Coordinates of C-alpha atoms in Angstrom, one line a residue:
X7 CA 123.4 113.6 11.8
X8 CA 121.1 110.8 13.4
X9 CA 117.7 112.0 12.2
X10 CA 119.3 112.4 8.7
X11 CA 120.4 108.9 8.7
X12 CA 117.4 107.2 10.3
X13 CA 115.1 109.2 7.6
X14 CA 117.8 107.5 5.1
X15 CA 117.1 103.9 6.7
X16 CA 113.8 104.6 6.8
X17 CA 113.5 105.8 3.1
X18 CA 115.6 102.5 1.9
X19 CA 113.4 99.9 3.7
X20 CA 110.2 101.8 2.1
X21 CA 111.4 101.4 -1.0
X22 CA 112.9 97.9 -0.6
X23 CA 109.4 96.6 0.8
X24 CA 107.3 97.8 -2.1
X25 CA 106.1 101.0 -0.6
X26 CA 107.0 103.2 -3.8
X27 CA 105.5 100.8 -6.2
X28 CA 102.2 100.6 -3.9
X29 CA 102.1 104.4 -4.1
X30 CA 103.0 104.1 -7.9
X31 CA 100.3 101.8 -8.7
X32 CA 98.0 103.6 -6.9
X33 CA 98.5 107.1 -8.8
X34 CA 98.4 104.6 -12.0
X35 CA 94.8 103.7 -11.4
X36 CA 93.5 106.8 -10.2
X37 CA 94.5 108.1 -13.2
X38 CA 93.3 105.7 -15.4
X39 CA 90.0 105.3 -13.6
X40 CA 89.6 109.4 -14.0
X41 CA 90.1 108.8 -18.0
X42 CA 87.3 106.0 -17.5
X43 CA 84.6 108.6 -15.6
X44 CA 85.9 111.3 -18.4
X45 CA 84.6 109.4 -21.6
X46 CA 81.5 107.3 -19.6
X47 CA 80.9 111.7 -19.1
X48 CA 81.3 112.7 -23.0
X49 CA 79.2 109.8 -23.8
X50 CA 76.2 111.1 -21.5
X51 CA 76.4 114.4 -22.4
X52 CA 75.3 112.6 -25.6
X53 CA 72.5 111.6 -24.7
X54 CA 70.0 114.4 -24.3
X55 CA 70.8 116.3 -28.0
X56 CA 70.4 112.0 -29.1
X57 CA 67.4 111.9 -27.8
X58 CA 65.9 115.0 -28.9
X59 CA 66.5 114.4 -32.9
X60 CA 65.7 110.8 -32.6
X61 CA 62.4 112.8 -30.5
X62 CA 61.8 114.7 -34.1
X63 CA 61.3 112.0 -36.3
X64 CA 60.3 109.2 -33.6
X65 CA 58.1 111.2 -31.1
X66 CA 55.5 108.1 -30.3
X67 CA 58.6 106.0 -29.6
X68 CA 58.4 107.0 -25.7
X69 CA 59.6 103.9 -24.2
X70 CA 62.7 103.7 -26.1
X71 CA 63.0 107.6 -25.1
X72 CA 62.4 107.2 -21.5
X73 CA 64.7 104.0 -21.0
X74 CA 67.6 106.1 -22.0
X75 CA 66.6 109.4 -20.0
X76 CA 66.1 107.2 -16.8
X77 CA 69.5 105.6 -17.4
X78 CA 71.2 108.5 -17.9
X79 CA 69.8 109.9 -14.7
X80 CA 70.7 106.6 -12.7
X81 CA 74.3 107.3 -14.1
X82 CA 74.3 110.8 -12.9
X83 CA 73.0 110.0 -9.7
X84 CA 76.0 108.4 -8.6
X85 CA 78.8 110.2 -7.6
X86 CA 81.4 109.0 -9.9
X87 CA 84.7 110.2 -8.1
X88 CA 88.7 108.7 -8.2
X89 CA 87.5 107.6 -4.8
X90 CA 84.7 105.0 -6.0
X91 CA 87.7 102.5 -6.8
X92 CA 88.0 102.4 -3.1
X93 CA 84.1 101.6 -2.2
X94 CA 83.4 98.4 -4.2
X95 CA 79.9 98.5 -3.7
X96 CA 79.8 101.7 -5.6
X97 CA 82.1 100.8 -8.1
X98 CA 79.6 98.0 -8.9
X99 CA 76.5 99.9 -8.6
X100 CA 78.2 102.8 -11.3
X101 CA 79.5 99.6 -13.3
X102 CA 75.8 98.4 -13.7
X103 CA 74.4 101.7 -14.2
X104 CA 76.7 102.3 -17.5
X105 CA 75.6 98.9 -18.3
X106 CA 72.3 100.2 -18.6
X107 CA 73.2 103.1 -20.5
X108 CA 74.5 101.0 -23.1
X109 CA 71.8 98.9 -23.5
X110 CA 69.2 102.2 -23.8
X111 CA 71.3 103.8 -26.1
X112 CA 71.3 100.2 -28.5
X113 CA 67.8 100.7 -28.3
X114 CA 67.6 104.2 -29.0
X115 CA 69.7 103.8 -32.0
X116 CA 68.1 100.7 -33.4
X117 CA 64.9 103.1 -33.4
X118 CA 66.3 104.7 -36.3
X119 CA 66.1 101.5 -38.4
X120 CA 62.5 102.2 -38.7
X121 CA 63.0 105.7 -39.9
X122 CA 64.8 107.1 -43.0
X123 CA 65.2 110.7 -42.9
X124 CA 66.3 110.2 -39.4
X125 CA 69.3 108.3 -40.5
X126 CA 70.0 111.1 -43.1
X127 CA 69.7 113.7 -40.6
X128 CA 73.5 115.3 -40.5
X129 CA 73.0 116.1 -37.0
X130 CA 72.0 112.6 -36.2
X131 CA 74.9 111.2 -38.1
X132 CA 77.5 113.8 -36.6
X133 CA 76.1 112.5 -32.9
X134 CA 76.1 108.8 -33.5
X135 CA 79.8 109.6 -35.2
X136 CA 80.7 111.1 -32.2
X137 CA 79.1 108.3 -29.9
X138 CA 81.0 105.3 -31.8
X139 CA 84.3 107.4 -31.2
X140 CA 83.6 107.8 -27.4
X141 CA 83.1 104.2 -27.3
X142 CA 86.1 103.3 -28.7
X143 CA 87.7 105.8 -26.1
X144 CA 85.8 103.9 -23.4
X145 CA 87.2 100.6 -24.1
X146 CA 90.9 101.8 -24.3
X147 CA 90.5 103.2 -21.0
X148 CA 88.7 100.9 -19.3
X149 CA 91.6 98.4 -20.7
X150 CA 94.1 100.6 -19.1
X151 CA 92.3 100.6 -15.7
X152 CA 92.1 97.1 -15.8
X153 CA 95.8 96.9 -16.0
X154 CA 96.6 99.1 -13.7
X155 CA 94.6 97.4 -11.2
X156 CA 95.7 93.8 -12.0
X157 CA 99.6 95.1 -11.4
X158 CA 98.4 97.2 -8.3
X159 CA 96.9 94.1 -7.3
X160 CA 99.4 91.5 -7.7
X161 CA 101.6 94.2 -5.5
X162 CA 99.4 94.3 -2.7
X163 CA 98.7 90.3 -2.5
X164 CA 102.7 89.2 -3.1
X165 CA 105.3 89.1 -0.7
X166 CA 107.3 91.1 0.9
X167 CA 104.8 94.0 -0.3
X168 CA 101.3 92.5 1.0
X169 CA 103.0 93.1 4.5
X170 CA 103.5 97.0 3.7
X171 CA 100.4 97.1 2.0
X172 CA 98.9 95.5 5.3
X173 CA 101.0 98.1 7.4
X174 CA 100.1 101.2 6.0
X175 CA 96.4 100.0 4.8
X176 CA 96.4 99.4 1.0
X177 CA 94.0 97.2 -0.1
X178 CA 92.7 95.4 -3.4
X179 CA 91.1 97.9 -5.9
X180 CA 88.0 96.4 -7.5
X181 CA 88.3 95.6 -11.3
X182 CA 85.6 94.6 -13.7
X183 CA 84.2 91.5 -13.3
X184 CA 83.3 88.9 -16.6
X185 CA 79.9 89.9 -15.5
X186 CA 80.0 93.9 -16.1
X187 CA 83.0 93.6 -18.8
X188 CA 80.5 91.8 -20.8
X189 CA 77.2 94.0 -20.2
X190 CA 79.7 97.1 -21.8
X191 CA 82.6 95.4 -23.8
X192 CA 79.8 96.0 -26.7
X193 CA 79.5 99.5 -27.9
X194 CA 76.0 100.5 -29.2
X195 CA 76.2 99.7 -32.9
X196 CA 75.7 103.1 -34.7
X197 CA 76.4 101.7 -38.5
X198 CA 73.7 102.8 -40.2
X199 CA 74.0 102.0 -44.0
X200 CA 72.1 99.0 -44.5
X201 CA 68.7 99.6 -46.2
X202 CA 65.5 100.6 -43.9
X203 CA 63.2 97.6 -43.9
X204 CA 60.7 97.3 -46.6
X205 CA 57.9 99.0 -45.8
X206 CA 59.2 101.1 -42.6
X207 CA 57.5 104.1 -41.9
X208 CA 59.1 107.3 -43.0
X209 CA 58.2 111.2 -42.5

């Protein structure tokens, strides 16, 4: 009859001092940072069949090709995990690396400016179709993981809960910074239906 009314106590003054919400908040973000790794993941498994039709039509354009290899390869050499939100060294490190990518893949993209039967190409068209709908799923859930880390947050700095988060060890989750929001707030622009400039070489 004691132990089950001490584990009773014990339960109420958890929940009274914030521990359910910290353990809440916690599942929130792990969850939304897992949707963030998921689309940054459709985006570069893009890349390669991207590369290899803009490749067809734009062969002598190696540095353009190259960027975007090498920054997909930085990307995948980081171990994007649910646990990098708790390493924020990492988290900036994978941050700056998908900054990258974006910027290589503007480039790759405007490439095709230069070149009309590669903007005609239907596969070209499906992929950069499916690359501005991956953006847009990358900005939705990078919106939602910067929620769920500002409420998180504002639980683990207020009081009474900063002294549970202090007592069992929860600790600020990193968030994007102006910085990195602003290197990848801007998806690669993928409209292609302006006119190729005069006089651009075609195949």
């Amino acid at each position: 009859m004691f132990k089950w009314l001490l584990a009773s106590f014990i339960a109420m003054m958890l929940s009274g001092c914030g521990y359910n919400t910290l353990q809440s908040g916690d599942e929130n973000i792990k969850a939304a940072w897992s949707e963030v790794l998921n689309q940054y993941q459709r985006r570069a498994d893009l890349v390669p069949n991207l590369v290899n039709v803009v490749k067809g039509y734009a062969s002598h354009e190696k540095d353009v090709l190259t960027e975007v290899t090498q920054a997909r390869a930085r990307v995948g050499s980081i171990q994007a995990t649910p646990e990098l939100v708790d390493d924020e060294e990492a988290f900036r490190k994978f941050i700056a690396a998908q900054g990258e990518m974006t910027s290589a893949i503007s480039r790759l993209l405007g490439v095709a400016e230069n070149y009309p039967q590669l903007k005609a190409d239907s596969l070209f068209r499906d992929l950069q179709a499916q690359l501005e709908g991956t953006e847009n799923r990358i900005a939705v859930a990078r919106n939602r993981y910067i929620d769920a880390v500002k409420e998180y947050n504002l639980t683990v700095r207020s009081f009474p809960t900063n002294l549970t988060a202090m007592l069992f060890g929860y600790k600020t989750k990193p968030s994007f910074t102006v910085e990195n929001e602003r290197a990848i707030s801007q998806p690669p622009k993928v409209d292609f239906g302006a006119p190729a400039p005069a006089g651009a070489p075609a195949r």
